Coordinates of C-alpha atoms in Angstrom, one line a residue:
Chain A
X1 CA 114.8 199.4 106.3
X2 CA 114.3 198.3 102.7
X3 CA 115.4 194.8 101.9
X4 CA 117.7 196.1 99.2
X5 CA 119.5 198.3 101.7
X6 CA 120.0 195.3 103.9
X7 CA 121.4 193.5 100.9
X8 CA 123.9 196.2 100.2
X9 CA 125.0 196.4 103.8
X10 CA 125.4 192.6 103.7
X11 CA 127.6 192.8 100.6
X12 CA 129.7 195.5 102.3
X13 CA 130.1 193.4 105.5
X14 CA 131.0 190.3 103.4
X15 CA 133.8 192.2 101.5
X16 CA 135.1 193.8 104.8
X17 CA 135.2 190.4 106.7
X18 CA 136.9 188.6 103.8
X19 CA 139.6 191.4 103.7
X20 CA 140.0 191.2 107.5
X21 CA 141.2 187.6 107.1
X22 CA 138.0 185.9 108.1
X23 CA 137.9 182.5 106.2
X24 CA 135.7 183.0 103.1
X25 CA 133.3 180.2 104.0
X26 CA 132.8 181.6 107.5
X27 CA 132.3 185.2 106.3
X28 CA 129.7 184.1 103.7
X29 CA 127.8 181.9 106.2
X30 CA 127.7 184.5 109.0
X31 CA 126.7 187.4 106.7
X32 CA 124.1 185.1 105.1
X33 CA 122.6 184.2 108.5
X34 CA 122.5 187.7 109.9
X35 CA 121.2 189.2 106.6
X36 CA 118.5 186.5 106.3
X37 CA 117.5 187.2 109.9
X38 CA 117.3 191.0 109.3
X39 CA 114.9 190.4 106.4
X40 CA 112.8 187.5 107.6
X41 CA 113.4 187.1 111.4
X42 CA 115.8 184.9 113.4
X43 CA 113.5 181.9 113.7
X44 CA 113.3 181.3 109.9
X45 CA 117.0 182.2 109.5
X46 CA 118.1 179.6 112.0
X47 CA 115.8 177.0 110.5
X48 CA 117.4 177.4 107.0
X49 CA 120.9 177.7 108.7
X50 CA 120.5 174.3 110.4
X51 CA 119.2 172.5 107.4
X52 CA 121.6 173.6 104.7
X53 CA 124.8 171.8 105.8
X54 CA 123.0 168.4 105.8
X55 CA 121.2 169.1 102.5
X56 CA 124.5 170.1 100.8
X57 CA 126.5 167.1 102.3
X58 CA 123.9 164.6 101.1
X59 CA 123.5 166.1 97.7
X60 CA 124.0 163.3 95.2
X61 CA 125.2 165.7 92.5
X62 CA 128.0 167.0 94.7
X63 CA 129.4 163.5 95.1
X64 CA 131.4 164.1 91.9
X65 CA 133.6 166.6 93.8
X66 CA 135.6 164.2 96.1
X67 CA 135.9 161.5 93.4
X68 CA 137.1 163.9 90.7
X69 CA 139.5 165.4 93.2
X70 CA 140.8 161.9 94.1
X71 CA 141.3 161.1 90.4
X72 CA 143.5 164.2 90.0
X73 CA 145.5 163.5 93.2
X74 CA 146.2 159.9 92.1
X75 CA 147.2 161.0 88.6
X76 CA 149.6 163.5 90.2
X77 CA 151.1 161.0 92.7
X78 CA 151.5 158.1 90.3
X79 CA 153.7 160.0 87.8
X80 CA 151.3 160.3 84.9
X81 CA 152.3 163.9 84.4
X82 CA 155.9 162.9 83.7
X83 CA 154.8 160.5 80.9
X84 CA 152.5 163.2 79.5
X85 CA 155.4 165.6 79.4
X86 CA 157.6 163.1 77.5
X87 CA 154.8 162.5 75.0
X88 CA 154.2 166.2 74.4
X89 CA 157.9 166.7 74.0
X90 CA 158.0 164.0 71.4
X91 CA 155.2 165.7 69.5
X92 CA 157.0 169.1 69.2
X93 CA 160.6 167.6 69.0
X94 CA 162.8 169.6 66.7
X95 CA 160.9 172.9 66.9
X96 CA 162.4 176.0 68.5
X97 CA 160.9 176.1 72.0
X98 CA 159.8 172.5 71.8
X99 CA 159.8 172.1 75.6
X100 CA 157.8 175.2 76.2
X101 CA 155.2 174.0 73.8
X102 CA 155.4 170.5 75.3
X103 CA 154.8 172.0 78.8
X104 CA 151.6 173.7 77.6
X105 CA 150.5 170.5 75.7
X106 CA 151.2 168.3 78.8
X107 CA 149.3 170.7 81.0
X108 CA 146.3 170.5 78.7
X109 CA 146.5 166.7 78.8
X110 CA 146.8 166.7 82.5
X111 CA 143.8 169.0 82.7
X112 CA 141.9 166.1 81.2
X113 CA 142.4 164.0 84.3
X114 CA 142.7 166.7 86.9
X115 CA 140.1 169.3 87.8
X116 CA 142.3 171.8 89.5
X117 CA 144.6 174.4 88.0
X118 CA 146.8 174.8 91.1
X119 CA 147.4 171.0 91.1
X120 CA 148.2 171.1 87.4
X121 CA 150.7 174.0 87.8
X122 CA 152.3 172.4 90.9
X123 CA 152.9 169.0 89.3
X124 CA 154.1 170.5 86.0
X125 CA 156.5 172.8 87.8
X126 CA 158.1 169.7 89.3
X127 CA 158.4 167.9 86.0
X128 CA 158.9 170.6 83.3
X129 CA 161.0 173.3 84.9
X130 CA 164.1 171.1 85.9
X131 CA 164.0 169.6 82.3
X132 CA 163.8 173.0 80.7
X133 CA 166.6 174.4 82.9
X134 CA 168.8 171.4 82.0
X135 CA 168.2 172.1 78.3
X136 CA 169.2 175.8 78.8
X137 CA 165.8 177.6 78.7
X138 CA 165.4 181.0 80.3
X139 CA 163.5 180.8 83.6
X140 CA 161.0 183.4 82.3
X141 CA 159.7 181.2 79.4
X142 CA 159.7 178.0 81.5
X143 CA 157.8 179.5 84.5
X144 CA 155.5 181.5 82.1
X145 CA 154.6 178.4 80.1
X146 CA 153.9 176.3 83.3
X147 CA 151.8 179.1 84.9
X148 CA 149.8 179.6 81.7
X149 CA 149.4 175.9 80.8
X150 CA 148.5 175.1 84.4
X151 CA 145.5 177.3 84.3
X152 CA 144.0 175.0 81.6
X153 CA 143.1 172.5 84.4
X154 CA 139.8 174.1 85.2
X155 CA 138.6 174.7 81.6
X156 CA 139.3 171.3 80.2
X157 CA 136.9 168.8 81.9
X158 CA 136.8 167.5 84.5
X159 CA 136.7 170.8 86.3
X160 CA 135.8 171.5 89.9
X161 CA 134.9 175.1 89.2
X162 CA 132.4 174.0 86.5
X163 CA 130.8 171.6 89.1
X164 CA 130.5 174.5 91.6
X165 CA 129.0 176.7 89.0
X166 CA 126.6 174.0 87.9
X167 CA 125.4 173.5 91.5
X168 CA 124.9 177.2 92.3
X169 CA 123.3 178.1 88.9
X170 CA 121.3 174.8 88.6
X171 CA 122.9 174.0 85.3
X172 CA 123.9 170.5 84.0
X173 CA 127.4 169.3 84.8
X174 CA 127.8 167.3 81.5
X175 CA 126.7 170.3 79.4
X176 CA 129.2 172.5 81.1
X177 CA 132.0 169.9 80.8
X178 CA 131.2 169.7 77.1
X179 CA 131.1 173.5 76.7
X180 CA 134.6 173.8 78.2
X181 CA 136.4 171.3 76.0
X182 CA 136.7 173.2 72.7
X183 CA 137.5 176.5 74.3
X184 CA 140.1 174.6 76.4
X185 CA 141.8 173.2 73.3
X186 CA 141.7 176.6 71.6
X187 CA 143.2 178.3 74.7
X188 CA 146.0 175.7 74.8
X189 CA 146.7 176.5 71.1
X190 CA 146.6 180.3 71.8
X191 CA 149.1 179.8 74.7
X192 CA 151.4 177.9 72.2
X193 CA 151.2 180.8 69.7
X194 CA 152.1 183.2 72.6
X195 CA 155.1 181.0 73.4
X196 CA 156.2 181.0 69.8
X197 CA 155.8 184.7 69.3
X198 CA 157.7 185.4 72.6
X199 CA 160.6 183.2 71.4
X200 CA 160.6 185.0 68.0
X201 CA 161.0 188.3 69.9
X202 CA 163.4 186.8 72.5
X203 CA 165.2 184.0 70.7
X204 CA 167.8 183.8 73.5
X205 CA 165.2 182.5 75.9
X206 CA 165.2 179.0 74.3
X207 CA 168.0 176.9 72.8
X208 CA 167.7 175.3 69.4
X209 CA 167.1 171.6 69.8
X210 CA 167.6 168.7 67.5
X211 CA 164.7 166.3 66.8
X212 CA 164.9 163.0 68.6
X213 CA 164.8 159.7 66.6
X214 CA 161.4 158.6 65.3
X215 CA 161.6 155.4 67.3
X216 CA 162.1 157.3 70.6
X217 CA 159.4 159.8 69.7
X218 CA 156.9 157.1 68.9
X219 CA 157.8 155.3 72.1
X220 CA 157.3 158.5 74.2
X221 CA 154.0 159.2 72.5
X222 CA 152.6 155.7 73.1
X223 CA 153.6 155.9 76.8
X224 CA 150.9 158.5 77.4
X225 CA 148.2 155.9 76.8
X226 CA 147.1 156.0 80.4
X227 CA 145.8 159.5 80.1
X228 CA 143.8 158.5 77.0
X229 CA 142.3 155.6 78.9
X230 CA 141.5 157.7 82.0
X231 CA 139.9 160.5 80.0
X232 CA 138.2 158.2 77.5
X233 CA 136.7 156.1 80.3
X234 CA 135.6 158.9 82.5
X235 CA 134.7 162.0 80.5
X236 CA 134.3 160.0 77.3
X237 CA 131.8 157.8 79.0
X238 CA 130.0 160.9 80.2
X239 CA 129.8 162.4 76.7
X240 CA 128.8 159.1 75.2
X241 CA 125.9 159.0 77.7
X242 CA 127.0 155.8 79.4
X243 CA 127.5 157.4 82.8
X244 CA 126.0 160.1 84.9
X245 CA 128.5 162.7 86.2
X246 CA 128.8 160.8 89.6
X247 CA 129.4 157.5 87.8
X248 CA 132.0 159.2 85.5
X249 CA 133.8 160.5 88.6
X250 CA 133.7 157.1 90.3
X251 CA 135.0 155.3 87.2
X252 CA 137.7 158.0 86.8
X253 CA 138.9 157.7 90.4
X254 CA 138.8 153.9 90.3
X255 CA 140.7 153.7 87.0
X256 CA 143.4 156.2 88.2
X257 CA 143.8 154.1 91.4
X258 CA 144.0 150.8 89.5
X259 CA 146.5 152.3 87.0
X260 CA 148.6 153.9 89.8
X261 CA 148.7 150.6 91.8
X262 CA 149.3 148.3 88.8
X263 CA 152.1 150.4 87.4
X264 CA 153.6 150.4 90.9
X265 CA 154.1 154.2 90.7
X266 CA 151.8 154.4 93.8
X267 CA 152.9 152.9 97.1
X268 CA 151.1 152.9 100.4
X269 CA 152.4 156.3 101.6
X270 CA 151.5 157.8 98.2
X271 CA 148.0 156.3 98.5
X272 CA 147.5 157.7 102.0
X273 CA 148.7 161.1 100.8
X274 CA 146.2 161.0 97.9
X275 CA 143.3 160.3 100.1
X276 CA 144.4 162.9 102.8
X277 CA 144.8 165.6 100.2
X278 CA 141.5 164.8 98.5
X279 CA 139.6 165.0 101.8
X280 CA 141.3 168.3 102.7
X281 CA 140.3 169.8 99.3
X282 CA 136.8 168.3 99.5
X283 CA 136.1 169.6 103.0
X284 CA 137.4 173.1 102.2
X285 CA 135.2 173.3 99.2
X286 CA 132.1 171.9 101.0
X287 CA 132.4 174.4 103.9
X288 CA 132.4 177.2 101.2
X289 CA 129.5 175.6 99.3
X290 CA 127.4 175.2 102.4
X291 CA 128.0 178.8 103.3
X292 CA 127.4 179.9 99.7
X293 CA 123.9 178.3 99.9
X294 CA 123.1 180.1 103.1
X295 CA 124.4 183.3 101.5
X296 CA 122.5 182.8 98.3
X297 CA 119.2 182.4 100.2
X298 CA 119.9 185.8 101.7
X299 CA 120.6 187.2 98.3
X300 CA 117.3 186.0 97.0
X301 CA 115.5 187.5 100.0
X302 CA 117.1 190.9 99.3
X303 CA 115.8 191.0 95.7
X304 CA 119.1 192.6 94.8
X305 CA 119.5 190.7 91.5
X306 CA 116.1 192.0 90.4
X307 CA 117.2 195.6 91.4
X308 CA 120.4 195.2 89.5
X309 CA 118.5 194.0 86.4
X310 CA 116.3 197.1 86.7
X311 CA 119.3 199.4 87.0
X312 CA 121.0 198.0 84.0
X313 CA 117.9 198.2 81.9
X314 CA 117.2 201.8 83.0
X315 CA 120.8 202.9 82.3
X316 CA 120.6 201.5 78.8
X317 CA 123.9 199.6 79.0
X318 CA 124.1 197.3 76.0
X319 CA 124.4 193.6 76.7
X320 CA 128.0 193.6 75.3
X321 CA 129.0 196.4 77.7
X322 CA 127.4 194.5 80.6
X323 CA 129.7 191.5 79.8
X324 CA 132.7 193.8 79.5
X325 CA 132.0 195.4 82.9
X326 CA 131.4 192.0 84.5
X327 CA 134.6 190.6 83.1
X328 CA 136.6 193.6 84.3
X329 CA 135.1 193.2 87.7
X330 CA 136.1 189.5 87.8
X331 CA 139.6 190.3 86.6
X332 CA 140.1 192.8 89.5
X333 CA 138.4 190.4 92.0
X334 CA 140.7 187.6 90.8
X335 CA 143.6 189.6 92.4
X336 CA 142.2 188.8 95.8
X337 CA 140.0 185.7 95.7
X338 CA 140.2 182.1 94.6
X339 CA 138.1 181.0 91.7
X340 CA 135.6 178.8 93.6
X341 CA 134.8 181.5 96.2
X342 CA 134.4 184.1 93.5
X343 CA 132.0 181.9 91.5
X344 CA 129.9 181.0 94.6
X345 CA 129.6 184.5 95.9
X346 CA 128.8 186.3 92.6
X347 CA 126.8 183.9 90.5
X348 CA 123.6 184.2 92.6
X349 CA 123.7 188.0 92.1
X350 CA 124.9 188.2 88.5
X351 CA 123.3 185.2 86.8
X352 CA 119.7 186.7 86.7
X353 CA 121.3 189.7 85.1
X354 CA 123.0 187.6 82.4
X355 CA 119.9 185.6 81.6
X356 CA 117.7 188.8 81.5
X357 CA 120.1 190.1 78.9
X358 CA 119.6 187.1 76.7
X359 CA 122.8 185.2 77.4
X360 CA 123.0 181.5 77.8
X361 CA 124.0 180.4 81.4
X362 CA 126.2 177.6 80.0
X363 CA 128.1 180.1 77.8
X364 CA 128.4 182.4 80.8
X365 CA 129.9 179.5 82.9
X366 CA 132.7 179.1 80.3
X367 CA 133.3 182.9 80.2
X368 CA 133.5 182.8 84.0
X369 CA 136.0 180.0 84.1
X370 CA 138.2 181.7 81.4
X371 CA 138.3 184.8 83.5
X372 CA 139.0 182.8 86.7
X373 CA 141.9 181.3 84.7
X374 CA 143.1 184.8 83.9
X375 CA 142.9 185.6 87.6
X376 CA 145.2 182.7 88.3
X377 CA 148.0 184.0 86.2
X378 CA 147.8 187.8 86.2
X379 CA 150.4 189.6 88.2
X380 CA 150.7 190.7 90.9
X381 CA 148.7 188.0 92.8
X382 CA 147.9 185.1 90.4
X383 CA 147.8 182.0 92.5
X384 CA 149.6 179.9 89.9
X385 CA 152.5 182.3 90.0
X386 CA 152.8 181.7 93.8
X387 CA 152.5 177.9 93.4
X388 CA 155.4 177.9 90.9
X389 CA 157.5 180.4 92.9
X390 CA 157.1 178.3 96.0
X391 CA 158.6 175.3 94.2
X392 CA 161.4 177.2 92.5
X393 CA 162.2 179.8 95.1
X394 CA 165.5 180.7 93.4
X395 CA 163.6 182.4 90.5
X396 CA 162.8 185.9 91.6
X397 CA 159.0 186.7 91.4
X398 CA 159.7 189.6 89.0
X399 CA 161.2 187.1 86.5
X400 CA 158.1 185.0 86.8
X401 CA 155.9 188.1 86.1
X402 CA 158.0 188.9 83.0
X403 CA 157.5 185.4 81.8
X404 CA 153.8 185.3 82.3
X405 CA 152.9 188.7 80.7
X406 CA 153.1 187.5 77.1
X407 CA 150.7 184.7 77.9
X408 CA 148.0 187.0 79.3
X409 CA 146.9 187.9 75.8
X410 CA 145.6 184.4 75.1
X411 CA 142.7 184.2 77.6
X412 CA 141.7 187.8 76.5
X413 CA 141.6 186.7 72.9
X414 CA 139.5 183.7 73.9
X415 CA 137.1 185.9 75.8
X416 CA 136.7 188.1 72.7
X417 CA 136.1 185.0 70.5
X418 CA 133.5 183.6 72.9
X419 CA 131.7 187.0 72.9
X420 CA 131.8 187.2 69.1
X421 CA 131.0 183.6 68.5
X422 CA 129.3 181.9 71.5
X423 CA 129.0 178.7 69.4
X424 CA 132.6 177.9 70.2
X425 CA 131.4 176.9 73.7
X426 CA 127.8 175.9 72.9
X427 CA 128.2 173.8 69.7
X428 CA 129.4 170.6 71.5
X429 CA 126.8 170.7 74.4
X430 CA 124.0 171.4 71.9
X431 CA 125.2 168.5 69.7
X432 CA 125.5 166.0 72.6
X433 CA 122.5 167.1 74.7
X434 CA 120.0 168.3 72.3
Chain B
X1 CA 148.7 165.2 126.5
X2 CA 145.0 166.2 126.0
X3 CA 146.1 168.0 122.8
X4 CA 147.9 164.8 121.6
X5 CA 144.8 162.7 122.3
X6 CA 142.5 165.2 120.5
X7 CA 144.9 165.2 117.5
X8 CA 144.9 161.4 117.4
X9 CA 141.1 161.4 117.4
X10 CA 141.0 163.9 114.5
X11 CA 143.4 161.7 112.5
X12 CA 141.2 158.7 113.1
X13 CA 138.2 160.7 111.9
X14 CA 140.1 161.6 108.7
X15 CA 141.0 157.9 108.3
X16 CA 137.2 157.0 108.5
X17 CA 136.5 159.8 106.0
X18 CA 139.0 158.2 103.6
X19 CA 137.5 154.8 104.1
X20 CA 134.1 156.3 103.2
X21 CA 135.5 157.9 100.1
X22 CA 137.0 154.6 99.0
X23 CA 133.7 152.9 99.7
X24 CA 131.9 155.5 97.6
X25 CA 134.2 154.9 94.6
X26 CA 133.9 151.1 94.8
X27 CA 130.1 151.3 95.2
X28 CA 129.7 153.6 92.2
X29 CA 132.0 151.3 90.1
X30 CA 130.1 148.2 91.2
X31 CA 126.8 149.9 90.4
X32 CA 128.0 150.9 86.9
X33 CA 129.2 147.3 86.2
X34 CA 126.0 145.7 87.4
X35 CA 123.8 148.2 85.5
X36 CA 125.7 147.7 82.3
X37 CA 126.6 144.0 82.4
X38 CA 123.8 142.4 84.3
X39 CA 121.2 145.2 83.7
X40 CA 120.6 145.0 87.5
X41 CA 121.8 148.2 89.2
X42 CA 122.5 148.1 93.0
X43 CA 119.2 149.1 94.7
X44 CA 119.8 152.0 97.1
X45 CA 123.2 153.0 95.5
X46 CA 122.1 156.6 95.4
X47 CA 121.0 156.5 99.1
X48 CA 124.4 155.0 100.1
X49 CA 126.4 157.5 98.0
X50 CA 124.6 160.3 99.7
X51 CA 125.2 158.9 103.2
X52 CA 128.9 158.2 102.4
X53 CA 129.3 161.8 101.1
X54 CA 128.0 163.1 104.4
X55 CA 130.5 160.9 106.2
X56 CA 133.4 162.0 104.0
X57 CA 132.6 165.7 104.5
X58 CA 131.8 165.8 108.2
X59 CA 134.4 163.4 109.5
X60 CA 137.1 165.0 107.3
X61 CA 136.2 168.6 108.3
X62 CA 137.6 168.6 111.9
X63 CA 141.2 167.9 110.7
X64 CA 140.9 170.6 108.0
X65 CA 139.7 173.1 110.6
X66 CA 142.5 172.1 113.0
X67 CA 145.1 172.4 110.2
X68 CA 143.7 175.9 109.4
X69 CA 143.0 174.7 105.9
X70 CA 140.2 177.2 105.3
X71 CA 140.5 179.5 102.3
X72 CA 141.5 183.0 103.6
X73 CA 142.3 186.2 101.7
X74 CA 145.6 187.5 103.1
X75 CA 146.2 190.6 101.0
X76 CA 146.1 192.8 104.1
X77 CA 149.2 191.1 105.5
X78 CA 151.3 193.3 103.2
X79 CA 149.9 196.5 104.7
X80 CA 149.8 195.9 108.5
X81 CA 152.3 194.8 111.2
X82 CA 152.8 191.3 112.5
X83 CA 150.9 191.9 115.7
X84 CA 147.9 193.2 113.8
X85 CA 148.0 190.1 111.5
X86 CA 148.2 187.8 114.5
X87 CA 145.2 189.6 116.1
X88 CA 143.2 189.4 112.8
X89 CA 144.0 185.7 112.6
X90 CA 142.8 185.2 116.2
X91 CA 139.6 187.1 115.4
X92 CA 139.1 184.9 112.3
X93 CA 139.6 181.8 114.5
X94 CA 137.1 183.1 117.0
X95 CA 134.5 183.8 114.3
X96 CA 135.1 180.3 112.8
X97 CA 134.4 178.8 116.3
X98 CA 131.3 180.9 116.8
X99 CA 130.0 180.0 113.3
X100 CA 130.6 176.2 113.8
X101 CA 128.9 176.2 117.3
X102 CA 125.9 178.1 115.9
X103 CA 125.7 175.6 113.0
X104 CA 125.9 172.7 115.4
X105 CA 123.3 174.1 117.7
X106 CA 120.8 174.7 115.0
X107 CA 121.4 171.4 113.2
X108 CA 119.9 169.6 116.2
X109 CA 116.3 170.7 115.4
X110 CA 116.2 169.3 111.9
X111 CA 118.0 166.1 113.1
X112 CA 115.5 165.5 115.8
X113 CA 112.6 166.2 113.3
X114 CA 113.8 163.3 111.2
X115 CA 113.6 161.1 114.3
X116 CA 110.2 162.4 115.4
X117 CA 108.7 162.1 111.9
X118 CA 110.4 158.8 111.1
X119 CA 112.0 160.1 107.9
X120 CA 113.5 157.3 105.7
X121 CA 115.7 157.2 102.7
X122 CA 114.1 156.8 99.2
X123 CA 115.2 153.3 98.2
X124 CA 116.7 151.5 101.2
X125 CA 114.1 152.9 103.7
X126 CA 116.8 153.5 106.2
X127 CA 116.1 156.0 109.0
X128 CA 117.6 159.4 107.9
X129 CA 118.6 160.0 111.5
X130 CA 121.3 157.4 111.1
X131 CA 123.1 159.8 108.6
X132 CA 122.7 162.7 111.1
X133 CA 124.8 160.8 113.8
X134 CA 128.2 161.1 112.0
X135 CA 127.1 164.6 110.8
X136 CA 126.5 166.0 114.3
X137 CA 129.5 164.2 115.7
X138 CA 131.8 165.6 112.9
X139 CA 130.3 169.1 113.5
X140 CA 131.0 168.9 117.2
X141 CA 134.6 167.8 116.6
X142 CA 135.0 170.6 114.1
X143 CA 133.8 173.1 116.6
X144 CA 136.2 171.7 119.2
X145 CA 139.0 171.9 116.6
X146 CA 138.1 175.5 115.9
X147 CA 138.3 176.3 119.6
X148 CA 141.8 174.8 119.8
X149 CA 142.9 176.8 116.7
X150 CA 141.5 180.0 118.3
X151 CA 143.4 179.3 121.6
X152 CA 146.6 178.6 119.6
X153 CA 146.2 181.8 117.5
X154 CA 145.3 183.9 120.6
X155 CA 148.5 182.7 122.4
X156 CA 150.4 183.5 119.1
X157 CA 148.9 187.1 119.0
X158 CA 150.0 187.6 122.6
X159 CA 153.5 186.4 121.9
X160 CA 153.7 188.6 118.7
X161 CA 152.7 191.6 121.0
X162 CA 155.5 190.9 123.5
X163 CA 158.1 190.7 120.8

C-alpha cells in the first residue's frame, strides 16, 4: 500500500476516533503509532513511541507552559480582573455602553497576564455580568461582550496556543508573541466598534450612564497598576531582550504570586487551587503535545504534506484562495475541537503548504490564532459561549447566541486586514528581532 | 478502602508536582537575578528546569487521568442515547488505559539505555536515569488511574443499560 494511502486512512481513523469520544491525545497517539508502524515497521515505531514522552517533558522550551498557566491562574484568583474592570470602566465612563466597552477593554488587559481565552471569559463573566445587570444592561450585550472580549486571551501575549504553535512549527515564541500584540489590540478595538454599532441599532440594550467624578476615575485607573507591572516585567522583559521565554514566564508567575500574597487577595486555599488548576491544565496539554509529536512523525513518514503541495500546485489554486479554503476549514473544525488540539493536529500537515505558497509561518500563526478565537465564539458550539452560560445559567443559550452574532464580524475583518496587509502582524517581530 | 488509598496517593503525587512547579519558578527567578545582578548565572539551571518539568508533568498526570480531565469531543452525545454514550465513554477509557500501558512498556527501553550508556545531563553531569525514575513511576500511576476510570465507566455503562 502506498504511504500516502496509509496517511489518508490514518487521518480518517483519527477523525472517527475523536468523534467517537476517544480523548484527543489518546486518539492522536494511537493513530500515530499504528500509522508509523504500517509505514516503517513496529520496531521503529515503538522506539519513537517510547522516546517521545520523555523528550517532550524535558524540553526546556516547553517549561514556559506551566509557568504562564500559573501566572494566569494566580491573576484570576487574586482579584486582578476586578481591578482591571474598574479601570476600564473609568476610561469609558460617561459613554453609552461604557460597561460593554469596559468589559472588552478589561478582557484585553487580562489577556496580557493570562494565556487562556476560556480562563479570561470565565473570570470576566464573574466580574462584569453582575455589574452590567445591576446597571440595567440587556443580557445579550453583556454576554456577547464577555464572550468576544474573552477570546482576546490567546491573541494578546502570553498565549498558550502561540507556544504550542511555536513548538510544533519550530518557530520562535518571542516572535510569535510580538506578532500577536498589534492584531490583538486591533481586534479589541474592532470588538468595541461592534458593541457601539450594536447599541446604535438596539439602544434599549444599554442604559445611558452618567460619567463618574474625575477623582474616582483617576483612582480606578491607577488601581490597575499591577497588570502594568506584571505585563511590563514578564512580556516587556521578553520584548526588551532581558529574558528568554522561560525566564519571562518564571518572572511573570513569581510576580503574580508575590502581588497576590502581598495584596492579601490570595490565601492558602486560593494558592492551592491555583497550583492544582495549573497542573491540571499543564498535564492535559502535555498529553496532547506528546501525542501530537508521535502523530507528526507519522505525518512526515506518509509524505502527505508534499502530496498536498503537489495537488494545490497542479490545481492552480491561487495562494489567496488557499488561505480562504484553510480558514473556512478551521472555522468549521472550530465547531468541534479546542484550539490547542486543532493547531497540533493540522499544523504538521498544512504548514509546508503555507510555506510553499510563499507565506510567512509567523504570519500564519497569527491567522491561525484569530481563526481559533472565532471558533471559540461562533454559535452553535463556541467554547466561550458554554463557559459563560455555565456561570449564568438563567440566561437562555439563544440569547447568548443573539448577543455574540454582531461580534463575529470583528475577527473576520481582522483576518481580511491580515491577508491584505501582513505587516500588521509582522512589523513588530521584524523590528524587535531583526 | 483500596480506592481511598489510591486516591490519597494520587493527591500526594499532585502535591509533589506542585512543589516541583514552585521550585521551577523560584529557580528561574534566582537564575535571572544572579545573571543580571551578579553576572553569575546558576550553573545547571537549564538541566534542573528540564528535570523539574518532567516531575511536574508525570507526577501531575495520574490525577488528571483519574479525574477524566482529558480533552474529549462530545458532539455525538446530542445524537445518540445515554447507554450508547456510556459505552463510548467506557471504550474511550479502555483505549486510554491501553495507550498508557503501551507507552509505559516502551519507555523502559530508552530508560535502560540511559543507564547502560551512562548518559549524563549537559551542565550538572547528573545521570539522566535519575529523571527517568519519576517519569516511569508517574506513567505507571497514570496507567493505574486509567484502569480505575475504565472500571468506573464500565460499571456506569452497565447501570445505564439496566435503567
